[in-house]
Short mmCIF file of N, CA and C in Angstrom, two decimals:
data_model
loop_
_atom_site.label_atom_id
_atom_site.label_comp_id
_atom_site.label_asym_id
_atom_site.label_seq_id
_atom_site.Cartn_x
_atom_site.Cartn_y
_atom_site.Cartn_z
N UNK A 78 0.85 -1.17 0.00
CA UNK A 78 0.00 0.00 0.00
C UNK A 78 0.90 1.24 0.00
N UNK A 79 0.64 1.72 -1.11
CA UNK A 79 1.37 3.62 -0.53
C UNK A 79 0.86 4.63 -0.01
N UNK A 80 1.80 5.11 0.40
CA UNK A 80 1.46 6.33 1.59
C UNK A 80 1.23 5.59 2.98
N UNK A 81 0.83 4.11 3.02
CA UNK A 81 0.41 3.46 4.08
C UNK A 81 -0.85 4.22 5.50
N UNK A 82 -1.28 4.30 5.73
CA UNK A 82 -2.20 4.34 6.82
C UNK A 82 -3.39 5.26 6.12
N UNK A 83 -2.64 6.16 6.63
CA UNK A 83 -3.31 7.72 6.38
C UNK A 83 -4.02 7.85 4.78
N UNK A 84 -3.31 7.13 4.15
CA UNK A 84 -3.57 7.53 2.55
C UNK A 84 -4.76 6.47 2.24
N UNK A 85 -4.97 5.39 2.87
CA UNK A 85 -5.92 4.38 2.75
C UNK A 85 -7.35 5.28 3.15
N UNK A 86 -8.46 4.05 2.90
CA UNK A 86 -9.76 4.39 3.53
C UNK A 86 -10.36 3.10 2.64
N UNK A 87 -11.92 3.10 3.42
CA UNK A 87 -12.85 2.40 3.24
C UNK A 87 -13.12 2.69 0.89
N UNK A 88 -13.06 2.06 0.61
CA UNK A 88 -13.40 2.39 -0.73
C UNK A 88 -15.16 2.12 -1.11
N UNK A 89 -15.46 3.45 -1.94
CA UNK A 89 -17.04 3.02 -2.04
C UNK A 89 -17.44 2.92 -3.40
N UNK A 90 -16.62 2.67 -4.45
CA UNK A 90 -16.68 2.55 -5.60
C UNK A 90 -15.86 3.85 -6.27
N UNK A 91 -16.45 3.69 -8.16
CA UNK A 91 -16.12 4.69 -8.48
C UNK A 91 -17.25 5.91 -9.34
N UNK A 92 -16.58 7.00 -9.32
CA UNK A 92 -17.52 8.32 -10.03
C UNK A 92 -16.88 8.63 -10.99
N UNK A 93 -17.41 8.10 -12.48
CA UNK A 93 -16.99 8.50 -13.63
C UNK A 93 -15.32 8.35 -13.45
N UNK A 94 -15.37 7.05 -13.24
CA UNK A 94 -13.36 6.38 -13.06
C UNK A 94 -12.44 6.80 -12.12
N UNK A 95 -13.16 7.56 -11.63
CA UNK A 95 -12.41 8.11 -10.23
C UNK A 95 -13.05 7.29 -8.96
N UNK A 96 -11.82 6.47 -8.13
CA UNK A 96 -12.01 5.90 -6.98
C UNK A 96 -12.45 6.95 -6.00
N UNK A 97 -13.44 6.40 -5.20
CA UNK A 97 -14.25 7.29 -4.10
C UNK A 97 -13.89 6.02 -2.96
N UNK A 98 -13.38 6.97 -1.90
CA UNK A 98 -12.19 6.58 -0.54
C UNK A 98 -12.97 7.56 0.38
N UNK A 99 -13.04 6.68 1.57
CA UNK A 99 -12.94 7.97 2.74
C UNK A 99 -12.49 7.48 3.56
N UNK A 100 -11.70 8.61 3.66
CA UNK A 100 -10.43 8.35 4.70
C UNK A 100 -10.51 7.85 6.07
N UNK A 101 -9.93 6.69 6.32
CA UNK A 101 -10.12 6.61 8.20
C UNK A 101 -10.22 7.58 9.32
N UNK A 102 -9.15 8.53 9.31
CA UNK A 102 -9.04 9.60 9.82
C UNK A 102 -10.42 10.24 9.78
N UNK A 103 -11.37 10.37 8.58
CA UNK A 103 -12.42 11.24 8.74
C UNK A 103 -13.28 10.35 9.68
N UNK A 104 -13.55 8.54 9.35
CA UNK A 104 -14.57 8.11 9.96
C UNK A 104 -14.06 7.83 11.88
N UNK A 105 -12.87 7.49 12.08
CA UNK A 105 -12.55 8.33 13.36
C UNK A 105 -13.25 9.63 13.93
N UNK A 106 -12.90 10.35 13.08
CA UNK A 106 -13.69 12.12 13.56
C UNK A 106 -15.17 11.83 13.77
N UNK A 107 -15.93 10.98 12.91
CA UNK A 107 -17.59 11.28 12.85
C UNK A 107 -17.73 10.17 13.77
N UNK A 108 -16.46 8.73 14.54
CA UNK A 108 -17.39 7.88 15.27
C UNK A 108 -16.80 8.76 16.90
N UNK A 109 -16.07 9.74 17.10
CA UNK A 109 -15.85 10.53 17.88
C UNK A 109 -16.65 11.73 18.19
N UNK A 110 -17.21 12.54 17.39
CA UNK A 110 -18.47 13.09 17.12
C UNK A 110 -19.86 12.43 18.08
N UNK A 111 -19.76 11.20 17.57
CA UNK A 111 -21.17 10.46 17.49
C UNK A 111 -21.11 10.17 19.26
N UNK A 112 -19.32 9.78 19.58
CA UNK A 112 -19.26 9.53 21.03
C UNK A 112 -19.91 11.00 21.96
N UNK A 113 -19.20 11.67 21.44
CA UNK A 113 -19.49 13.40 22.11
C UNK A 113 -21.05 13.50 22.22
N UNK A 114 -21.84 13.07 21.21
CA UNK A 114 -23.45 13.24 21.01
C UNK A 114 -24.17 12.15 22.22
N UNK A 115 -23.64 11.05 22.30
CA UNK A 115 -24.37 10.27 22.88
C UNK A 115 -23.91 10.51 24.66
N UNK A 116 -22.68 11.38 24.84
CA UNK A 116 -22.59 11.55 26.00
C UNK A 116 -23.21 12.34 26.83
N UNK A 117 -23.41 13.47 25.38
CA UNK A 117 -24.04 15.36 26.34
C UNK A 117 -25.49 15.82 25.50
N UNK A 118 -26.12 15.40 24.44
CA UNK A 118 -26.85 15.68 23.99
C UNK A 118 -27.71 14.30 23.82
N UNK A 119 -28.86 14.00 24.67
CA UNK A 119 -29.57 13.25 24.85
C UNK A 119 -31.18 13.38 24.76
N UNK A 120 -30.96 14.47 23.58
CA UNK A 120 -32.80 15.09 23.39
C UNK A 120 -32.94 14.47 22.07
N UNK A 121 -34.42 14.59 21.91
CA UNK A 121 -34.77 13.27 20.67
C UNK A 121 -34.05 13.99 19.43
N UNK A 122 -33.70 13.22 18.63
CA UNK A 122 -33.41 13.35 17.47
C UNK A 122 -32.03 13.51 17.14
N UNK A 123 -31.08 13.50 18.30
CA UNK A 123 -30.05 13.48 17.99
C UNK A 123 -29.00 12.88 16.86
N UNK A 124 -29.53 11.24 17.07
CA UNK A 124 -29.01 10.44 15.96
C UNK A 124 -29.35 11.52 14.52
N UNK A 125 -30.22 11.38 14.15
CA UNK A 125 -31.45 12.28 12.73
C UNK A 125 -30.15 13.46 12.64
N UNK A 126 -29.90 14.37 13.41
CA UNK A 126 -28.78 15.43 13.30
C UNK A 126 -27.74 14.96 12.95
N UNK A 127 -26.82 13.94 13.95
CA UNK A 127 -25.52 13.83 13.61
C UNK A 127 -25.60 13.08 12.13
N UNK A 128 -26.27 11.99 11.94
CA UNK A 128 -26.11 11.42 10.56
C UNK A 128 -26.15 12.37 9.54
N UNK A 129 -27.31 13.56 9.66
CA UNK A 129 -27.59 14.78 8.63
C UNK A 129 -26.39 15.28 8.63
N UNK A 130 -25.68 15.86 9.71
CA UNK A 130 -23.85 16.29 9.28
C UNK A 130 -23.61 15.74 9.04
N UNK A 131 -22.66 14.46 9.20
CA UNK A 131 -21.79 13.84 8.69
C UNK A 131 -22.14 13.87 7.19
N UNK A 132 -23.70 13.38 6.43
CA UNK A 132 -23.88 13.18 5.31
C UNK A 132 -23.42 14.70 4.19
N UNK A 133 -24.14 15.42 5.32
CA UNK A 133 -23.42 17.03 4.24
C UNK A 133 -22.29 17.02 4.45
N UNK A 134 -21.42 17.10 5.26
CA UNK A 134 -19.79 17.22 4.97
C UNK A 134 -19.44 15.79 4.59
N UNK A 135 -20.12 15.04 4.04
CA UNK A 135 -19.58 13.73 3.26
C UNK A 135 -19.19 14.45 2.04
N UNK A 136 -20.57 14.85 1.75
CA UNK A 136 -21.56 15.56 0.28
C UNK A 136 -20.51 16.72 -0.27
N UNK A 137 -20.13 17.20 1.00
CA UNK A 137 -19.37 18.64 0.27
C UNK A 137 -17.74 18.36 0.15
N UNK A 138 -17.13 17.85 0.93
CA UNK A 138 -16.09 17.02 0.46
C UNK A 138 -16.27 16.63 -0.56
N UNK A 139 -17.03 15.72 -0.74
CA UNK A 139 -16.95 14.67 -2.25
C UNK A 139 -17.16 15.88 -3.43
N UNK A 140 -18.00 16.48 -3.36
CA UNK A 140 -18.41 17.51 -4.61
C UNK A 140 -17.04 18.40 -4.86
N UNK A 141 -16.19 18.95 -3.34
CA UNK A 141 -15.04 19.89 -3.63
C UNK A 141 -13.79 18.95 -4.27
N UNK A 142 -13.87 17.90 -3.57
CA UNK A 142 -12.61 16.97 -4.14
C UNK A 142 -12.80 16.28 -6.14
N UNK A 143 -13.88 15.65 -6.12
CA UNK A 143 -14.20 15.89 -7.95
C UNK A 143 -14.02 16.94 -8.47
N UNK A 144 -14.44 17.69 -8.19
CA UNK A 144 -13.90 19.07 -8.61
C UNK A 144 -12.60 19.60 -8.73
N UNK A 145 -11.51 19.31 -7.94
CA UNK A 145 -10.37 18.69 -8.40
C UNK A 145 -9.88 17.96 -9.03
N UNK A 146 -10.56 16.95 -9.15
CA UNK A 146 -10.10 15.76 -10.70
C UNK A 146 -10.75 16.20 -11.69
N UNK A 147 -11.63 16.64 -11.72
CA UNK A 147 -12.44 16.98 -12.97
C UNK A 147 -11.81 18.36 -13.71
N UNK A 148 -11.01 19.04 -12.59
CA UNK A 148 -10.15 20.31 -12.95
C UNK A 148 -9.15 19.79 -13.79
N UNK A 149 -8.34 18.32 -13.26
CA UNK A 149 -6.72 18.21 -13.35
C UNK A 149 -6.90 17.35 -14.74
N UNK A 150 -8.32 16.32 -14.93
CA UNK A 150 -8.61 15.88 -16.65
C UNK A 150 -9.04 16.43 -17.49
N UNK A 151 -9.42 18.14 -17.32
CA UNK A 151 -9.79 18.91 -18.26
C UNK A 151 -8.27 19.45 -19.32
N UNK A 152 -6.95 19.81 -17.77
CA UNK A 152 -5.90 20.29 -18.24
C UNK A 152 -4.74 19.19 -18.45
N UNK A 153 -5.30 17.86 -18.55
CA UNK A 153 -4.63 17.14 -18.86
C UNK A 153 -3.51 16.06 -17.47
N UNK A 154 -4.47 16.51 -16.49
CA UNK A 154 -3.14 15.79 -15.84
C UNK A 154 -3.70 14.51 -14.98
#
């Protein structure tokens, strides 16, 4: 593996030939998150919230990062 650890992640297929990865490091952050939620915020709907973030900063990651490949195969690279 290169880069080894950090550079890995869960793979979820691909978008128009580009591999879609998310990084361990991020799903660390959101099952750390989820710990923080279930410790201090115990009013209904909590779960319904945290999943709704995580899914938009999935969403906006993924949209800013294609947007980078889709930049670097327009100019050739």
């Amino acid at each position: 593996m290169v880069g080894g650890f950090l550079s890995a992640g869960v793979s979820l297929g691909h978008v128009a030939g580009i591999q879609i990865r998310v990084s361990w490091i991020l799903i660390i952050y959101w099952l750390v998150d989820l710990n923080s939620d279930l410790r201090h915020r115990q009013e209904e709907g909590f779960f319904f919230r945290w999943f709704l973030g995580i899914a938009l900063m999935f969403g906006s990651i993924l949209l800013h990062e294609l947007g980078h490949a889709f930049a670097a195969r327009r100019v050739g690279g």
